[in-house]
């Protein structure tokens, strides 16, 4: 389960902890979405909007979902009313009836347990228009933190107090995404090694 208290405390304490420079994965997702001429993007776990700026600069409309009220207030200071953000956990999706042509879910899915991950993937897929794309990034077993902390289950560990992580390999990516239009898996090096997973609804 996402832990609102943990994220609330993090944003209160560290504010714009990642700055406003987009992650490498976000730059890649933006280029791909722009190539496909996508217009309406949903970002589950938008935080304070660090990864929204670049989509907006390309003329895309961005909607977010965020569990931390503090992060939403920070995003509103930066974006005003330009981005609509629903307050709540991604595990409670959907928050609206809109169908999006692009969904970008950055470094979030690995924080959820098996059932929550399944639900998030299905909920995102359900909110895609026919022919729409969704991109997920997630931590891989190549990360130095894999296997550290308290073991919670297969490939899942409590890394620090309150942060549970599931570490993906190609097998688990295929297992979770194959029936949701998976067509590409790229390895990206950010602060951690990530998979960059592309799916299309058709």
Short mmCIF file of C-alpha atoms in Angstrom, two decimals:
data_model
loop_
_atom_site.label_atom_id
_atom_site.label_comp_id
_atom_site.label_asym_id
_atom_site.label_seq_id
_atom_site.Cartn_x
_atom_site.Cartn_y
_atom_site.Cartn_z
CA UNK A 1 0.00 0.00 0.00
CA UNK A 2 1.18 3.53 -0.68
CA UNK A 3 1.96 5.26 2.60
CA UNK A 4 0.50 8.78 2.65
CA UNK A 5 2.27 9.65 5.92
CA UNK A 6 5.68 8.72 4.50
CA UNK A 7 5.23 10.79 1.33
CA UNK A 8 3.59 13.67 3.21
CA UNK A 9 6.56 13.82 5.60
CA UNK A 10 9.03 13.57 2.70
CA UNK A 11 7.49 16.48 0.80
CA UNK A 12 7.06 18.60 3.94
CA UNK A 13 10.68 17.96 4.87
CA UNK A 14 12.45 18.02 1.49
CA UNK A 15 10.11 20.19 -0.62
CA UNK A 16 11.09 20.02 -4.31
CA UNK A 17 13.53 17.21 -3.53
CA UNK A 18 14.17 16.31 -7.18
CA UNK A 19 14.15 19.85 -8.58
CA UNK A 20 12.21 20.46 -11.79
CA UNK A 21 14.63 18.83 -14.22
CA UNK A 22 12.75 15.91 -15.77
CA UNK A 23 14.03 12.37 -15.28
CA UNK A 24 15.73 10.70 -18.25
CA UNK A 25 12.71 8.39 -18.59
CA UNK A 26 10.42 11.42 -18.77
CA UNK A 27 12.43 12.91 -21.64
CA UNK A 28 12.12 9.57 -23.47
CA UNK A 29 8.39 9.31 -22.76
CA UNK A 30 7.83 12.89 -23.91
CA UNK A 31 9.63 12.27 -27.21
CA UNK A 32 7.62 9.11 -27.79
CA UNK A 33 4.27 10.74 -26.89
CA UNK A 34 5.10 13.73 -29.11
CA UNK A 35 5.92 11.42 -32.04
CA UNK A 36 2.50 9.79 -31.60
CA UNK A 37 0.83 13.27 -31.38
CA UNK A 38 -0.75 12.45 -28.02
CA UNK A 39 -2.80 15.19 -26.37
CA UNK A 40 -4.11 14.10 -22.97
CA UNK A 41 -1.65 12.61 -20.50
CA UNK A 42 -2.40 11.08 -17.10
CA UNK A 43 0.43 10.87 -14.54
CA UNK A 44 -0.38 8.65 -11.54
CA UNK A 45 1.88 9.66 -8.63
CA UNK A 46 2.63 13.09 -10.10
CA UNK A 47 4.27 14.42 -6.91
CA UNK A 48 4.84 18.17 -7.17
CA UNK A 49 4.88 17.96 -10.96
CA UNK A 50 8.57 17.58 -11.73
CA UNK A 51 7.78 15.17 -14.59
CA UNK A 52 4.83 17.18 -15.95
CA UNK A 53 6.61 20.30 -17.22
CA UNK A 54 8.10 18.78 -20.36
CA UNK A 55 4.75 17.37 -21.55
CA UNK A 56 3.11 20.76 -21.05
CA UNK A 57 5.88 22.46 -23.02
CA UNK A 58 4.95 20.15 -25.90
CA UNK A 59 1.33 21.28 -25.76
CA UNK A 60 -0.05 18.22 -23.98
CA UNK A 61 -2.73 18.51 -21.31
CA UNK A 62 -1.61 16.85 -18.08
CA UNK A 63 -3.78 15.40 -15.32
CA UNK A 64 -2.24 13.93 -12.18
CA UNK A 65 -3.04 11.74 -9.19
CA UNK A 66 -1.11 12.34 -5.97
CA UNK A 67 -1.38 10.99 -2.42
CA UNK A 68 0.44 13.90 -0.71
CA UNK A 69 -1.52 17.12 -0.12
CA UNK A 70 1.75 19.01 0.38
CA UNK A 71 3.03 17.86 -3.03
CA UNK A 72 -0.24 18.99 -4.65
CA UNK A 73 0.06 22.43 -3.01
CA UNK A 74 3.64 22.69 -4.32
CA UNK A 75 2.47 21.74 -7.83
CA UNK A 76 -0.30 24.36 -7.67
CA UNK A 77 2.22 27.04 -6.71
CA UNK A 78 4.24 26.12 -9.78
CA UNK A 79 1.47 25.41 -12.30
CA UNK A 80 -1.58 27.24 -10.96
CA UNK A 81 -4.68 25.71 -12.52
CA UNK A 82 -2.81 24.49 -15.60
CA UNK A 83 -2.68 20.93 -14.23
CA UNK A 84 -5.63 19.16 -12.64
CA UNK A 85 -4.50 16.88 -9.81
CA UNK A 86 -6.74 14.42 -8.00
CA UNK A 87 -5.87 13.91 -4.34
CA UNK A 88 -5.75 10.24 -3.41
CA UNK A 89 -3.93 6.93 -3.77
CA UNK A 90 -3.44 5.36 -7.20
CA UNK A 91 -4.88 2.21 -5.60
CA UNK A 92 -8.25 4.04 -5.65
CA UNK A 93 -8.23 4.74 -9.40
CA UNK A 94 -10.14 5.77 -11.43
CA UNK A 95 -10.78 9.35 -10.27
CA UNK A 96 -12.53 10.45 -13.48
CA UNK A 97 -14.23 8.95 -16.53
CA UNK A 98 -11.88 10.49 -19.06
CA UNK A 99 -10.02 8.26 -21.50
CA UNK A 100 -6.41 9.39 -21.94
CA UNK A 101 -4.27 8.80 -25.01
CA UNK A 102 -1.10 8.60 -22.89
CA UNK A 103 -0.33 7.48 -19.33
CA UNK A 104 3.10 7.90 -17.76
CA UNK A 105 3.73 6.14 -14.47
CA UNK A 106 7.23 6.91 -13.19
CA UNK A 107 8.96 4.90 -10.42
CA UNK A 108 5.70 4.12 -8.65
CA UNK A 109 4.55 0.60 -9.46
CA UNK A 110 7.44 -1.07 -7.62
CA UNK A 111 6.20 0.48 -4.35
CA UNK A 112 2.98 -1.57 -4.49
CA UNK A 113 2.22 -5.17 -3.57
CA UNK A 114 1.23 -7.85 -6.09
CA UNK A 115 -2.53 -7.18 -6.08
CA UNK A 116 -2.08 -3.40 -6.10
CA UNK A 117 0.32 -3.64 -9.06
CA UNK A 118 -2.17 -5.76 -10.99
CA UNK A 119 -4.96 -3.31 -10.23
CA UNK A 120 -2.87 -0.27 -11.20
CA UNK A 121 -1.93 -1.77 -14.58
CA UNK A 122 -5.54 -2.76 -15.28
CA UNK A 123 -6.91 0.63 -14.12
CA UNK A 124 -4.44 2.51 -16.34
CA UNK A 125 -5.23 0.26 -19.30
CA UNK A 126 -8.96 0.83 -18.73
CA UNK A 127 -8.42 4.61 -18.81
CA UNK A 128 -6.58 4.50 -22.14
CA UNK A 129 -8.32 5.30 -25.37
CA UNK A 130 -8.18 2.62 -28.06
CA UNK A 131 -4.75 2.96 -29.64
CA UNK A 132 -3.44 4.88 -26.61
CA UNK A 133 -0.07 4.23 -24.98
CA UNK A 134 1.04 3.73 -21.40
CA UNK A 135 4.61 3.82 -20.16
CA UNK A 136 5.74 2.49 -16.79
CA UNK A 137 9.21 2.73 -15.27
CA UNK A 138 10.25 0.43 -12.46
CA UNK A 139 13.34 -0.56 -10.53
CA UNK A 140 15.17 -3.72 -11.64
CA UNK A 141 17.03 -6.47 -9.83
CA UNK A 142 20.27 -4.87 -11.04
CA UNK A 143 19.84 -2.19 -8.34
CA UNK A 144 22.39 -2.31 -5.52
CA UNK A 145 19.49 -2.27 -3.03
CA UNK A 146 18.07 -5.56 -4.35
CA UNK A 147 18.13 -8.17 -1.60
CA UNK A 148 18.78 -5.64 1.20
CA UNK A 149 16.47 -4.84 4.09
CA UNK A 150 13.63 -7.01 5.37
CA UNK A 151 12.48 -9.73 2.98
CA UNK A 152 8.70 -9.43 2.45
CA UNK A 153 8.12 -11.94 -0.34
CA UNK A 154 9.47 -12.94 -3.75
CA UNK A 155 11.75 -10.07 -4.96
CA UNK A 156 10.11 -7.68 -2.46
CA UNK A 157 11.97 -5.95 0.39
CA UNK A 158 11.44 -3.22 2.95
CA UNK A 159 14.41 -1.06 1.94
CA UNK A 160 14.03 1.60 4.61
CA UNK A 161 11.34 2.02 7.22
CA UNK A 162 8.06 2.46 5.37
CA UNK A 163 9.38 1.89 1.83
CA UNK A 164 8.62 -1.54 0.37
CA UNK A 165 10.00 -2.29 -3.08
CA UNK A 166 9.38 -4.99 -5.64
CA UNK A 167 12.37 -5.53 -7.95
CA UNK A 168 11.55 -6.45 -11.54
CA UNK A 169 13.28 -8.75 -13.98
CA UNK A 170 12.21 -9.43 -17.57
CA UNK A 171 10.12 -12.40 -16.47
CA UNK A 172 8.04 -10.35 -14.01
CA UNK A 173 7.61 -7.53 -16.56
CA UNK A 174 6.22 -10.03 -19.07
CA UNK A 175 4.06 -11.69 -16.43
CA UNK A 176 2.42 -8.41 -15.38
CA UNK A 177 2.24 -6.55 -18.72
CA UNK A 178 1.94 -9.11 -21.53
CA UNK A 179 -1.86 -9.10 -21.51
CA UNK A 180 -1.92 -5.27 -21.53
CA UNK A 181 -0.37 -4.56 -24.91
CA UNK A 182 3.33 -4.77 -23.94
CA UNK A 183 5.51 -4.16 -26.99
CA UNK A 184 8.84 -2.73 -25.80
CA UNK A 185 11.15 -2.95 -22.77
CA UNK A 186 14.17 -0.63 -22.56
CA UNK A 187 16.77 -0.46 -19.78
CA UNK A 188 17.41 3.06 -18.48
CA UNK A 189 20.03 4.12 -15.94
CA UNK A 190 18.72 6.81 -13.59
CA UNK A 191 19.61 6.96 -9.87
CA UNK A 192 18.76 3.27 -10.12
CA UNK A 193 18.60 0.89 -13.07
CA UNK A 194 15.04 1.01 -14.43
CA UNK A 195 12.97 -0.78 -17.01
CA UNK A 196 11.08 1.55 -19.35
CA UNK A 197 8.02 -0.44 -20.40
CA UNK A 198 5.75 0.55 -23.30
CA UNK A 199 2.23 -0.80 -23.85
CA UNK A 200 -0.41 -0.02 -26.46
CA UNK A 201 -4.15 -0.56 -26.16
CA UNK A 202 -5.52 -2.23 -29.27
#
